[in-house]
Coordinates of N, CA, C and O in Angstrom, one line a residue:
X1 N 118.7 -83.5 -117.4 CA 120.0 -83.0 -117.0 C 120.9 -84.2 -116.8 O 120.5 -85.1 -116.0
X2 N 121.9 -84.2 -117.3 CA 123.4 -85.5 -117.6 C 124.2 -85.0 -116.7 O 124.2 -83.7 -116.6
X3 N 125.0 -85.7 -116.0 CA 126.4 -85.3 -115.1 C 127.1 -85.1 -116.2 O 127.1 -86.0 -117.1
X4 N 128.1 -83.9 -116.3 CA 128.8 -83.6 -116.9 C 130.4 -84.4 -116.8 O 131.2 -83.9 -116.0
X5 N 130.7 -85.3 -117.2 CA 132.5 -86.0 -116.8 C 133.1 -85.8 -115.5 O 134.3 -85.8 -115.2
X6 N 132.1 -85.5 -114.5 CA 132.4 -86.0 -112.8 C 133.1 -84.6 -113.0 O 134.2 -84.9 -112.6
X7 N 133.1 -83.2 -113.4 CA 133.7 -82.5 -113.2 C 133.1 -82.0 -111.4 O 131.9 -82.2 -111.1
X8 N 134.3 -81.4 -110.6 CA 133.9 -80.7 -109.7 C 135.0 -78.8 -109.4 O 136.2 -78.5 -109.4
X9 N 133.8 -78.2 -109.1 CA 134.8 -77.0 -108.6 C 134.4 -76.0 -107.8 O 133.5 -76.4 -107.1
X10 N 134.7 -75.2 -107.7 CA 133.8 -74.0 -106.8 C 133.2 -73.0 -107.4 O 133.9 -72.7 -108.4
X11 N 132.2 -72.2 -107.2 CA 131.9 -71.7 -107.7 C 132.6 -70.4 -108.5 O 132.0 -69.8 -109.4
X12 N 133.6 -70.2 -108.3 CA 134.4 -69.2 -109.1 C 135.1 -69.6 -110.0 O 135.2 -68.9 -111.0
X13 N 135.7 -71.0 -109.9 CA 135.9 -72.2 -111.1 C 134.9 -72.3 -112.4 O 135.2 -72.2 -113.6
X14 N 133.4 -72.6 -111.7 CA 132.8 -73.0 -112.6 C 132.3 -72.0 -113.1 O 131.4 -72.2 -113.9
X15 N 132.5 -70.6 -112.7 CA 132.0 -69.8 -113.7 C 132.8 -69.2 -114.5 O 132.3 -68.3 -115.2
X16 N 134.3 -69.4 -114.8 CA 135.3 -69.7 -115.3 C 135.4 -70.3 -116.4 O 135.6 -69.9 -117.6
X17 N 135.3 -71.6 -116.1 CA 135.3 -72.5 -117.0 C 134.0 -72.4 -117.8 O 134.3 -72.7 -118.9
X18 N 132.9 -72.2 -117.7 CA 131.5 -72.1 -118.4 C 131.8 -71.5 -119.4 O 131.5 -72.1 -120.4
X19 N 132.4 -70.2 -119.6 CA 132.3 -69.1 -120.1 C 132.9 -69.5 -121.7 O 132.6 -68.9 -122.7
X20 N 134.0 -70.7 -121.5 CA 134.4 -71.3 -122.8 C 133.7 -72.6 -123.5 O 133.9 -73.2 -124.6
X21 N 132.8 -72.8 -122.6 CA 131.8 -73.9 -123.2 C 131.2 -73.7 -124.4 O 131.1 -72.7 -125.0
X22 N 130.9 -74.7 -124.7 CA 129.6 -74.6 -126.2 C 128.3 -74.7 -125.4 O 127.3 -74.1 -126.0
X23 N 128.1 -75.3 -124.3 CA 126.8 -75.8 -123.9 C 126.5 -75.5 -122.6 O 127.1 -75.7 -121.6
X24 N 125.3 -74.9 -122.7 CA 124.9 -75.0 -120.8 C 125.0 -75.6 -119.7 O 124.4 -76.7 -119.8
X25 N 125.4 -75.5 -119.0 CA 125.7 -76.4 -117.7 C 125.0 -75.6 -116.3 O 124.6 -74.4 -116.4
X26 N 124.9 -76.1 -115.4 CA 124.2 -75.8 -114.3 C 125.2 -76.7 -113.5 O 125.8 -77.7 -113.9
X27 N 125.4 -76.1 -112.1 CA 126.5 -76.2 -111.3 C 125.2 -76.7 -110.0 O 124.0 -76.4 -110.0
X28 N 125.8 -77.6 -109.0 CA 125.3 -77.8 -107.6 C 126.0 -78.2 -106.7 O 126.0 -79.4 -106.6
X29 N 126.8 -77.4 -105.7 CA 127.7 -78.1 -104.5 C 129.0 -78.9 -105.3 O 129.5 -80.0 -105.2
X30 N 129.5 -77.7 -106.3 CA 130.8 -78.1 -106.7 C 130.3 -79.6 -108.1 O 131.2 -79.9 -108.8
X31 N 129.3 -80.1 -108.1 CA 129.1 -81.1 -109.1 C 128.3 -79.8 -110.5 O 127.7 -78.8 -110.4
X32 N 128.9 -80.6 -111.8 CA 128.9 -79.4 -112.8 C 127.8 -80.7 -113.9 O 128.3 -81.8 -114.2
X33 N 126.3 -80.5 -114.5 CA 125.7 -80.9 -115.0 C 125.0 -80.2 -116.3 O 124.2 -79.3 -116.3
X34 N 125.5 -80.9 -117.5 CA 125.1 -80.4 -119.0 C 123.6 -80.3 -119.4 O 122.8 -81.2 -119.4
X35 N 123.4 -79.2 -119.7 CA 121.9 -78.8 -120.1 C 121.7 -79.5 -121.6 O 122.5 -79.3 -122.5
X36 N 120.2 -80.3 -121.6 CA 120.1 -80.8 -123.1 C 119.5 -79.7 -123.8 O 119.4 -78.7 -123.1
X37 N 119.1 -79.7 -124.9 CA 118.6 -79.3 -125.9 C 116.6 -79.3 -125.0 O 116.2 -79.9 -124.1
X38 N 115.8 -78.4 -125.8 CA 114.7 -78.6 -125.6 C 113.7 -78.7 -126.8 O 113.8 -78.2 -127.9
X39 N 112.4 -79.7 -126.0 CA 111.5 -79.8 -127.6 C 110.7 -78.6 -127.6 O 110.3 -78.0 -126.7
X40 N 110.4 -78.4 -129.2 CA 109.4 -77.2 -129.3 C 108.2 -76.4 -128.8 O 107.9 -75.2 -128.8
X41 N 107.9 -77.6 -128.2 CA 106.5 -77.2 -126.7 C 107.2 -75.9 -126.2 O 106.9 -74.7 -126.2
X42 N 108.6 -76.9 -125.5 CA 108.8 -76.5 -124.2 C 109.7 -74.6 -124.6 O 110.0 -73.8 -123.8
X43 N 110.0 -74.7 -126.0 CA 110.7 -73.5 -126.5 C 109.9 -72.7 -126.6 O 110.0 -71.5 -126.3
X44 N 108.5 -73.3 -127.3 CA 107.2 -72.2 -127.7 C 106.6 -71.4 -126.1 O 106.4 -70.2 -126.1
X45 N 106.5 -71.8 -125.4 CA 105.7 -71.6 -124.0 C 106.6 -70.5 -123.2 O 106.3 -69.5 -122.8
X46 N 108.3 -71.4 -123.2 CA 108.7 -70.2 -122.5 C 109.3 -69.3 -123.2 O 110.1 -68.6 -122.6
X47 N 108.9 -69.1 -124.4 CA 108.5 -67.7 -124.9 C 107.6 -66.8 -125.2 O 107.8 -65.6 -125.4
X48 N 106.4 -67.5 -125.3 CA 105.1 -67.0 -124.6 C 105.2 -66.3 -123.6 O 104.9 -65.1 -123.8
X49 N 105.7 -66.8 -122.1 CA 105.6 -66.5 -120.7 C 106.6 -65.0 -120.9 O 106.2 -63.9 -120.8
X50 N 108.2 -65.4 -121.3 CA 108.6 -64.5 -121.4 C 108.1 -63.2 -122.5 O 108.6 -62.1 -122.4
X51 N 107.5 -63.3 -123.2 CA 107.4 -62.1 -124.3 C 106.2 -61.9 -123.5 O 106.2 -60.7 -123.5
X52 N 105.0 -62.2 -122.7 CA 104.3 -61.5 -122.1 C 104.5 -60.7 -121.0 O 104.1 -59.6 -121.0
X53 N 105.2 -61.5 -120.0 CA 106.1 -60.4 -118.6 C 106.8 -59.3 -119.5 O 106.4 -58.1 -119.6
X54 N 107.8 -59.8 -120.2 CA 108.3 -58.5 -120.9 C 107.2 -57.3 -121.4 O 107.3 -56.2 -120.8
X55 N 106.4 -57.4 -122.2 CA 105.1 -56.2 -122.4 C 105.0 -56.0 -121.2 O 105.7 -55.1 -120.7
X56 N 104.0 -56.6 -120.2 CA 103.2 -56.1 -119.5 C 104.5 -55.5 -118.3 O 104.1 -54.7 -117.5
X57 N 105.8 -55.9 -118.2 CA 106.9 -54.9 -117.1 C 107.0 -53.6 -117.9 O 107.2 -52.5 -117.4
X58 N 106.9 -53.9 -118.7 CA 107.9 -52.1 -119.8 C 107.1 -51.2 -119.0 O 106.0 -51.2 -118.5
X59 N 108.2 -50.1 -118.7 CA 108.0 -49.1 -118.0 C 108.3 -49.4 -116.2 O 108.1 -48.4 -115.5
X60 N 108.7 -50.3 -115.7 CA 108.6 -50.7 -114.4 C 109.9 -51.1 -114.1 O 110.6 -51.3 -115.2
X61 N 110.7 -51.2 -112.8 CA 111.9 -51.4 -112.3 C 111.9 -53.0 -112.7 O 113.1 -53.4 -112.8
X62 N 110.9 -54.2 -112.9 CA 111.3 -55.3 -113.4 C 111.8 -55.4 -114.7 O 111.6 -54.6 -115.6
X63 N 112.6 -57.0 -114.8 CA 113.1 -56.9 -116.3 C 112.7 -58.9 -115.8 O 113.0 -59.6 -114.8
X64 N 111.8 -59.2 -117.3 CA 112.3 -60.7 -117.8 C 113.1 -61.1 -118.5 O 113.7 -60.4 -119.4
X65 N 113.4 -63.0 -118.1 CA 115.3 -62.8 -118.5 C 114.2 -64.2 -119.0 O 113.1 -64.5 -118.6
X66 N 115.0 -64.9 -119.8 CA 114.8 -66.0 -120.4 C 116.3 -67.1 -120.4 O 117.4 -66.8 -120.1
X67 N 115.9 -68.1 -120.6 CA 116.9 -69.5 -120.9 C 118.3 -69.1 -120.4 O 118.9 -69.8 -119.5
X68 N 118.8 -68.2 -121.1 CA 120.2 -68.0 -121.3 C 120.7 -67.6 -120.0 O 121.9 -67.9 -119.8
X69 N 120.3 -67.0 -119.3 CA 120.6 -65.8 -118.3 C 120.6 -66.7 -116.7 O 119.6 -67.1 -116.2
X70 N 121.7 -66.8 -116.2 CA 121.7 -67.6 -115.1 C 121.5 -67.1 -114.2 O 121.5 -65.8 -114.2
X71 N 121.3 -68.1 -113.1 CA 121.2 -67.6 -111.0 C 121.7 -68.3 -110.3 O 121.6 -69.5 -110.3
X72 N 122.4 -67.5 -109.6 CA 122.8 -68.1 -108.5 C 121.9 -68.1 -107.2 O 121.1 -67.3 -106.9
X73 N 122.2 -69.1 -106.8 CA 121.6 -70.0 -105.6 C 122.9 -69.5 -104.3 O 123.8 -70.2 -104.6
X74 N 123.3 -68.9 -103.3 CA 124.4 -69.1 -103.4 C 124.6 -70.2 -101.3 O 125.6 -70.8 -100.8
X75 N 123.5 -70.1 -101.0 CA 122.8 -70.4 -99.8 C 123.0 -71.9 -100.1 O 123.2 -72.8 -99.2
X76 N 122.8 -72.3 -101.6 CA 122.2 -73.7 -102.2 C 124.0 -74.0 -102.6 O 124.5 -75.0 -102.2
X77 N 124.6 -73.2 -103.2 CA 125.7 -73.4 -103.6 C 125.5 -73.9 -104.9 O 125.7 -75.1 -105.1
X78 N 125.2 -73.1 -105.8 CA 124.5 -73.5 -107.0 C 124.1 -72.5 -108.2 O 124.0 -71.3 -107.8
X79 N 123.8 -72.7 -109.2 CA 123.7 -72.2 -110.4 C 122.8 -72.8 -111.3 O 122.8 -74.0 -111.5
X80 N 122.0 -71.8 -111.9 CA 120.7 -72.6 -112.8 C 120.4 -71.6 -113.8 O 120.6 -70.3 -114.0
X81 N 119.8 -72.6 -114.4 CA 119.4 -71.3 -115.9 C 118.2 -71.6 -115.4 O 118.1 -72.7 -114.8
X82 N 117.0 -70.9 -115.6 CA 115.2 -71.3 -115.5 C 115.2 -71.0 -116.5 O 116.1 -70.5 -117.2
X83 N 113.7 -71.3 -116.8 CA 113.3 -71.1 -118.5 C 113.1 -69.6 -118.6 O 113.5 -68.8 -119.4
X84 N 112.3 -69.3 -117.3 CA 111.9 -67.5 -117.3 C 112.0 -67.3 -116.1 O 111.6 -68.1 -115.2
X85 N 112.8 -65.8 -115.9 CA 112.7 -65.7 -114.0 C 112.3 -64.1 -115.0 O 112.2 -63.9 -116.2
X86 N 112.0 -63.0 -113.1 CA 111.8 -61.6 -113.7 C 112.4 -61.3 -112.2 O 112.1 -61.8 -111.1
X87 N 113.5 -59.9 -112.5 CA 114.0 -59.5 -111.4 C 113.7 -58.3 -111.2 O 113.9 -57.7 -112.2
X88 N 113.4 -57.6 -110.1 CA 113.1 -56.5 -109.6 C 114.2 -55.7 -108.8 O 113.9 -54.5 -108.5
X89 N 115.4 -56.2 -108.4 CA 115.9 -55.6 -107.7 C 117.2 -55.0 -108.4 O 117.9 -55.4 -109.4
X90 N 117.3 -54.1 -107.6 CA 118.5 -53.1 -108.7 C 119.9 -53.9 -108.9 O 120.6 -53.7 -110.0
X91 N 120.4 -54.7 -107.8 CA 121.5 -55.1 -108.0 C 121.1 -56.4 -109.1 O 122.0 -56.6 -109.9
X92 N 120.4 -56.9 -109.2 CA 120.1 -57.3 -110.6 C 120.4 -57.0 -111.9 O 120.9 -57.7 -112.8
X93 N 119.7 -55.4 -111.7 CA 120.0 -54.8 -112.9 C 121.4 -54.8 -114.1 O 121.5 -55.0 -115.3
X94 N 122.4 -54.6 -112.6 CA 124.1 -54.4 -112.5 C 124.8 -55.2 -113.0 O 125.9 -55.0 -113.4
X95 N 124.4 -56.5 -112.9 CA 124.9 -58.0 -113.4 C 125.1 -58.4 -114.5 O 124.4 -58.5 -115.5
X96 N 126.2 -58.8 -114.3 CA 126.4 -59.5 -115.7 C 126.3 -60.9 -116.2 O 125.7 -61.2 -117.2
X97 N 127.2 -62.0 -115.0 CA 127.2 -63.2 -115.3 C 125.7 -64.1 -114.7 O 125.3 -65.2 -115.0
X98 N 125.2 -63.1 -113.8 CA 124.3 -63.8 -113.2 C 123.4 -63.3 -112.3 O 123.9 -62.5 -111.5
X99 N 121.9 -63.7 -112.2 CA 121.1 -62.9 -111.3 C 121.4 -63.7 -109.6 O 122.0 -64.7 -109.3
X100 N 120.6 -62.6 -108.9 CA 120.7 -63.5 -107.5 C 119.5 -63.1 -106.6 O 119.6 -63.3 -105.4
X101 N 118.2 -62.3 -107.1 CA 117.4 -61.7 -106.7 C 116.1 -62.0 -107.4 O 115.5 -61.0 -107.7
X102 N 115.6 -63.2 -107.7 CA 114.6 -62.7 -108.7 C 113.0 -63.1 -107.7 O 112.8 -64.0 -106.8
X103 N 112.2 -62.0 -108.3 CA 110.9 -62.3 -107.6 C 110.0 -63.4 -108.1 O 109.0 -63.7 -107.5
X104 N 110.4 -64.2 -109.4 CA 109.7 -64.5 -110.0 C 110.4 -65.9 -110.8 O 111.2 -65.5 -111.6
X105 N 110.2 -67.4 -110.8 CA 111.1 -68.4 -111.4 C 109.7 -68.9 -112.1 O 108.6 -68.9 -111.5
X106 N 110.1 -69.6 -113.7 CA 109.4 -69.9 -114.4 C 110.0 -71.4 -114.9 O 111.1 -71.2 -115.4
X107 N 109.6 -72.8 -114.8 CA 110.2 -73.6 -114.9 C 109.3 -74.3 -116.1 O 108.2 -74.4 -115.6
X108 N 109.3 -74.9 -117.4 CA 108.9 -75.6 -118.4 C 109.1 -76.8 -118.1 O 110.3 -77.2 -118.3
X109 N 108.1 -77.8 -117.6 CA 107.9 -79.3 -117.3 C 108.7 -79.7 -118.2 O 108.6 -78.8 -119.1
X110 N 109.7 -80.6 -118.6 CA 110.2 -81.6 -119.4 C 109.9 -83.2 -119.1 O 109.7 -83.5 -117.9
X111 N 109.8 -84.1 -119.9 CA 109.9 -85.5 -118.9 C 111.4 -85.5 -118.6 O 111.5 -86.3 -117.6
X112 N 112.2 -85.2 -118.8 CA 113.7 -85.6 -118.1 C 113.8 -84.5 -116.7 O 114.4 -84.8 -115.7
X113 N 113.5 -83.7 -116.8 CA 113.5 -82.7 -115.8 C 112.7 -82.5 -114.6 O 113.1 -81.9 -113.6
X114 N 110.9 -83.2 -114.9 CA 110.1 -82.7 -114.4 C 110.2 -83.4 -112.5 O 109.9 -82.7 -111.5
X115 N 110.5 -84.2 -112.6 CA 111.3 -84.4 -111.0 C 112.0 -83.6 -110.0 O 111.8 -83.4 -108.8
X116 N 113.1 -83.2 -111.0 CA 114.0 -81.8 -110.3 C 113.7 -80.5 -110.2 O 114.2 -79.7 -109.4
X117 N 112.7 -80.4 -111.0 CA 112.0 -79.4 -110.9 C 110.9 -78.6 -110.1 O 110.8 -77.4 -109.8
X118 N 110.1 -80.2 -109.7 CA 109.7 -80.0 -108.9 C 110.2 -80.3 -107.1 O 109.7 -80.1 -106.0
X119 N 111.5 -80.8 -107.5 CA 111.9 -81.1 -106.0 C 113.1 -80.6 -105.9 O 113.0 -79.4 -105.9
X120 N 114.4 -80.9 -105.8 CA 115.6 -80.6 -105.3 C 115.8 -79.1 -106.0 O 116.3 -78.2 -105.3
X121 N 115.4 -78.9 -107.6 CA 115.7 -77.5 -107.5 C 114.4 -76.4 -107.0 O 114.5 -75.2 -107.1
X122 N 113.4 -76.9 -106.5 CA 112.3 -76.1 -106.1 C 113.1 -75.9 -104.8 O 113.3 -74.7 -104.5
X123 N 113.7 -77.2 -103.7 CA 114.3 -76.7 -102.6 C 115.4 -75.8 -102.5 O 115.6 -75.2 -101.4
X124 N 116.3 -75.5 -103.5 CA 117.0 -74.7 -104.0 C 116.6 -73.3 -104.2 O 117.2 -72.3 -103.8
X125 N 115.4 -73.3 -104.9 CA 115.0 -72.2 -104.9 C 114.2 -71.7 -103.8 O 114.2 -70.4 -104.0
X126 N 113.8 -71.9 -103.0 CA 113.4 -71.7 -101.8 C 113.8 -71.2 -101.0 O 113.2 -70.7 -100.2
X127 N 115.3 -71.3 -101.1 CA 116.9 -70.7 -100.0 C 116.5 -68.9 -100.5 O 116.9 -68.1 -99.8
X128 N 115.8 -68.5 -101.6 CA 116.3 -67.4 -102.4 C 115.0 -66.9 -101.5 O 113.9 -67.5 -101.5
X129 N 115.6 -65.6 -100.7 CA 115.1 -64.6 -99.7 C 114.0 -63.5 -100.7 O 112.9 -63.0 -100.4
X130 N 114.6 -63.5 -101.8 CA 113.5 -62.9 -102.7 C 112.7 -63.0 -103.4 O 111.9 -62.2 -103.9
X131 N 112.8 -64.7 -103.8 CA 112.1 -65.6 -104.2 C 110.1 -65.4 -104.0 O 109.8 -65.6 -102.8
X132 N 109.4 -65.2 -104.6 CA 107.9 -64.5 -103.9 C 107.1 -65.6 -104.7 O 106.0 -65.8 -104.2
X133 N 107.2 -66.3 -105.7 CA 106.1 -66.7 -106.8 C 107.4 -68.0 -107.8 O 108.4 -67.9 -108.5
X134 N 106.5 -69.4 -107.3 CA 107.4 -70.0 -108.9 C 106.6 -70.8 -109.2 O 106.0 -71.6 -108.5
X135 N 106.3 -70.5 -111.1 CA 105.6 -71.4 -111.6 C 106.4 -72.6 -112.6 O 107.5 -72.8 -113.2
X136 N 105.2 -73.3 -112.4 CA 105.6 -75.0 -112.8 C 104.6 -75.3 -113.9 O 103.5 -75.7 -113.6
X137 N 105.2 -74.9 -115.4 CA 104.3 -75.3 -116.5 C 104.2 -76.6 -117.0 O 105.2 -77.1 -117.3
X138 N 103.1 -77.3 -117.2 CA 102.7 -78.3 -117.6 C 101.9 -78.7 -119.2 O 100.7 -79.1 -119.3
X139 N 102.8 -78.4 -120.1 CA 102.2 -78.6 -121.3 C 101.2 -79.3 -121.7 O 100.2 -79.0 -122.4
X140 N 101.8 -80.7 -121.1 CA 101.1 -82.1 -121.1 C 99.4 -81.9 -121.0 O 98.6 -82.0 -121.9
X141 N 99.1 -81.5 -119.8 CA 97.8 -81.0 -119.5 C 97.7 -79.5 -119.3 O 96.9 -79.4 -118.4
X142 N 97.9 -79.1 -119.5 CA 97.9 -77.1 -119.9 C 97.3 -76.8 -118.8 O 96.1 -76.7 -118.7
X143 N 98.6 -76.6 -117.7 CA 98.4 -76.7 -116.5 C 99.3 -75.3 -115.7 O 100.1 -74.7 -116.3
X144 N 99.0 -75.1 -114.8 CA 100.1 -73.9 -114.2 C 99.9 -74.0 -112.9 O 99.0 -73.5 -112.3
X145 N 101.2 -75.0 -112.3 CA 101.3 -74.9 -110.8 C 101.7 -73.3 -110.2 O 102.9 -73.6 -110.0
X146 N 101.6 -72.4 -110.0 CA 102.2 -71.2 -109.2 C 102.1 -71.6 -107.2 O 101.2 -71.5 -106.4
X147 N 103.4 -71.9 -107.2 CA 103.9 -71.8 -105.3 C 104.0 -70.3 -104.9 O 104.7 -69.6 -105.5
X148 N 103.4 -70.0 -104.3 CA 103.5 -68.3 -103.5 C 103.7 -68.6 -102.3 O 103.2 -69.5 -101.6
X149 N 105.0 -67.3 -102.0 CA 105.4 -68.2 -100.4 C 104.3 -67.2 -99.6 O 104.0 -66.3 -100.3
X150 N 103.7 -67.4 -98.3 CA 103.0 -66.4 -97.2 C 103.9 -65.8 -96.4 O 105.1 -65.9 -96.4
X151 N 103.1 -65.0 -95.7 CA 103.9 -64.8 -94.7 C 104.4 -65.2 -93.4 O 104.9 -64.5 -92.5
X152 N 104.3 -66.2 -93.6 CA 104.6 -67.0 -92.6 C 105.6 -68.2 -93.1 O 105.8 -69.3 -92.6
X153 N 106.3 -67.7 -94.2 CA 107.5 -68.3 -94.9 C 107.2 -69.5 -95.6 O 108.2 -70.2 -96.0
X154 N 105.7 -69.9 -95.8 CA 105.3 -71.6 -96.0 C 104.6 -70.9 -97.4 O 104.1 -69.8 -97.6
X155 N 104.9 -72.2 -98.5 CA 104.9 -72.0 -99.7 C 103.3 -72.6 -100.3 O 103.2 -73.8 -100.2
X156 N 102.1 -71.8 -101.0 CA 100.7 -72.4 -101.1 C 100.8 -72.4 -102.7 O 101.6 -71.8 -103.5
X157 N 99.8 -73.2 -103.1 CA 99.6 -73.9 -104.4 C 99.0 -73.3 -104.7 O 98.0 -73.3 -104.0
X158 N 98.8 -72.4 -105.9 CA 97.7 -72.0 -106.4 C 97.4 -73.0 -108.1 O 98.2 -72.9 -109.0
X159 N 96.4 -73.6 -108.2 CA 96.7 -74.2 -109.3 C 95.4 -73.8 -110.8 O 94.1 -73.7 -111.0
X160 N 96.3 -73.6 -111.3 CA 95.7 -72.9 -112.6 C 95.6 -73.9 -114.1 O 96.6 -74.2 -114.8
X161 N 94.1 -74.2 -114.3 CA 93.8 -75.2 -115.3 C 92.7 -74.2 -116.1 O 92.4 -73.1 -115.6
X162 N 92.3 -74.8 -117.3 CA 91.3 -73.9 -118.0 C 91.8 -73.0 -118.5 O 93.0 -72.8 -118.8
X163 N 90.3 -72.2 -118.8 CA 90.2 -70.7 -119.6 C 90.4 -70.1 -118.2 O 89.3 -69.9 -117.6
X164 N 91.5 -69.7 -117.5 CA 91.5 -69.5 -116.6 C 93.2 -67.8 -116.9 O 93.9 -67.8 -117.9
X165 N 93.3 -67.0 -116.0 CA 94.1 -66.4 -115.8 C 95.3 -66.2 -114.6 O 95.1 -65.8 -113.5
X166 N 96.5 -66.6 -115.0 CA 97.2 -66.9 -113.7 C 97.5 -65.5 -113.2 O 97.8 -64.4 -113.7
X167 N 97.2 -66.1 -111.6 CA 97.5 -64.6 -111.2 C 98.8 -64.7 -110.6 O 99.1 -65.7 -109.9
X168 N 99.4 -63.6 -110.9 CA 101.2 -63.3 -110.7 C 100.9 -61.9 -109.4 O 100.8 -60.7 -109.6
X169 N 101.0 -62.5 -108.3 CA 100.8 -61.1 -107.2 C 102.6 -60.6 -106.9 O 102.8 -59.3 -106.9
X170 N 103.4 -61.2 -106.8 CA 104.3 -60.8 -107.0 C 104.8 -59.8 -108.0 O 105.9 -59.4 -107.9
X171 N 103.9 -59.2 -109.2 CA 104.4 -58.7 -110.2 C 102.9 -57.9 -110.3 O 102.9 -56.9 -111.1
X172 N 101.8 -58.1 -109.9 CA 100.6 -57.5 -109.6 C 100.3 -57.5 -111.1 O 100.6 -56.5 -111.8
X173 N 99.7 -58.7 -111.5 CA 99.5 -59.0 -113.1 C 99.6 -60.1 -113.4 O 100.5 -60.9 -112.9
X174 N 98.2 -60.6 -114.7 CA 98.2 -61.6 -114.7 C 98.4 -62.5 -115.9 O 98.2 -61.8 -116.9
X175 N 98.8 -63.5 -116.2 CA 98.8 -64.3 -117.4 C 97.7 -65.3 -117.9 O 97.6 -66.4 -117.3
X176 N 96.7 -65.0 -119.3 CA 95.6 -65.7 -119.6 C 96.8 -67.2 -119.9 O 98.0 -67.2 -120.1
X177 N 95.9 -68.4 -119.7 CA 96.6 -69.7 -119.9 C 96.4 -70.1 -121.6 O 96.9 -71.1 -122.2
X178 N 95.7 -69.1 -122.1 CA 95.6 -69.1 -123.4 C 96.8 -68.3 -123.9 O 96.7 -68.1 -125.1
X179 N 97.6 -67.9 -123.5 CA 98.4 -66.8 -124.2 C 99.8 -67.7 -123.4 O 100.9 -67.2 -123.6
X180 N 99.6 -68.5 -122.8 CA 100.9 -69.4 -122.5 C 100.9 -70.2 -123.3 O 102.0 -70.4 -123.9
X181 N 99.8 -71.1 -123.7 CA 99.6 -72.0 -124.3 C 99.7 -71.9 -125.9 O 99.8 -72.8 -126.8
X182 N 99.6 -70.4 -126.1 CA 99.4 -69.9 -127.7 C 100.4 -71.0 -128.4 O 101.4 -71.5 -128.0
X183 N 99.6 -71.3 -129.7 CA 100.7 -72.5 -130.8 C 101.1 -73.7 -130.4 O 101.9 -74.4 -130.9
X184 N 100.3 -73.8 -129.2 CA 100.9 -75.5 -129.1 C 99.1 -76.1 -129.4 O 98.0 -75.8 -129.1
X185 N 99.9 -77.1 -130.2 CA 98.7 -78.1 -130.6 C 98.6 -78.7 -129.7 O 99.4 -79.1 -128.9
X186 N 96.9 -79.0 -129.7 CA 96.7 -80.0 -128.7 C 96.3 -81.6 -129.3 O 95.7 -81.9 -130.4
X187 N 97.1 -82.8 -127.8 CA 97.0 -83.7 -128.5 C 95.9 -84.5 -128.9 O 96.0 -85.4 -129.7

């Protein structure tokens, strides 16, 4: 992620102004930052994740959203695309420019990203009251961090390597790490 030309605005600005863009941007506390391009791993995987949530929701009050589809943060003062979120809640449904409820955030390791990912926007995502499950894919080593918050508001690791199945309790369903990983060569 690049600082976009020091633009700054508020959030009703920048979703304004987005809407004539060519390119994604992600907003944070009024500073507005250009989304790059992604390599093939990272396009193959988070369409894996998404085309599997998708099957296994059909029929259910969830819907998976992919790349394009943003969230507001609004606690964070902020805006993000994830690679895959899945939302459950009706005012979700209703939206147009943007979700603000998702049970479920899916983030695709990048090396330019994999920092923020795991830190300033994981704390961002954290603010999100509906927030239940976020995983952190790791191509490199075909890996699946999943954070599940408790009940006691504190966020636990469950970490998923191998011939193994991630379990999604938030969505009560699970993902083989072979069926995330489908088509990526290994190195």
């Amino acid at each position: 992620m690049q600082t976009a030309e020091q633009l700054h605005f508020s959030a009703a600005d920048f979703l304004a102004w987005e809407e004539n863009q060519t390119e994604k941007h992600e907003f944070v506390a009024g500073e507005v930052f250009v989304m790059t391009g992604a390599r093939q791993d990272h396009v193959l995987v988070s369409g894996n994740i998404y085309a599997a949530l998708k099957q296994r929701l059909r029929g259910t009050p969830c819907r998976a959203y992919i790349a394009d589809m943003k969230l507001r943060v609004e606690t964070a003062d902020a805006f993000f695309y994830p690679d895959v979120m899945v939302s459950c809640h009706p005012e979700d449904r209703q939206a147009e420019q943007f979700l603000s409820h998702p049970a479920l955030i899916v983030e695709v390791l990048s090396d330019s990203t994999a920092d923020y990912d795991r830190g300033g926007k994981f704390v961002a995502y954290r603010k999100l009251e509906s927030l239940q499950e976020y995983l952190i894919v790791d191509i490199d080593n075909r890996r699946v961090e999943c954070f599940r918050r408790t009940t006691d508001n504190d966020w636990l690791l469950h970490d998923y390597l191998g011939e193994v199945d991630c379990q999604l309790h938030s969505l009560s369903l699970s993902l083989p790490l072979a069926e995330i990983f489908e088509d990526i060569e290994t190195a």
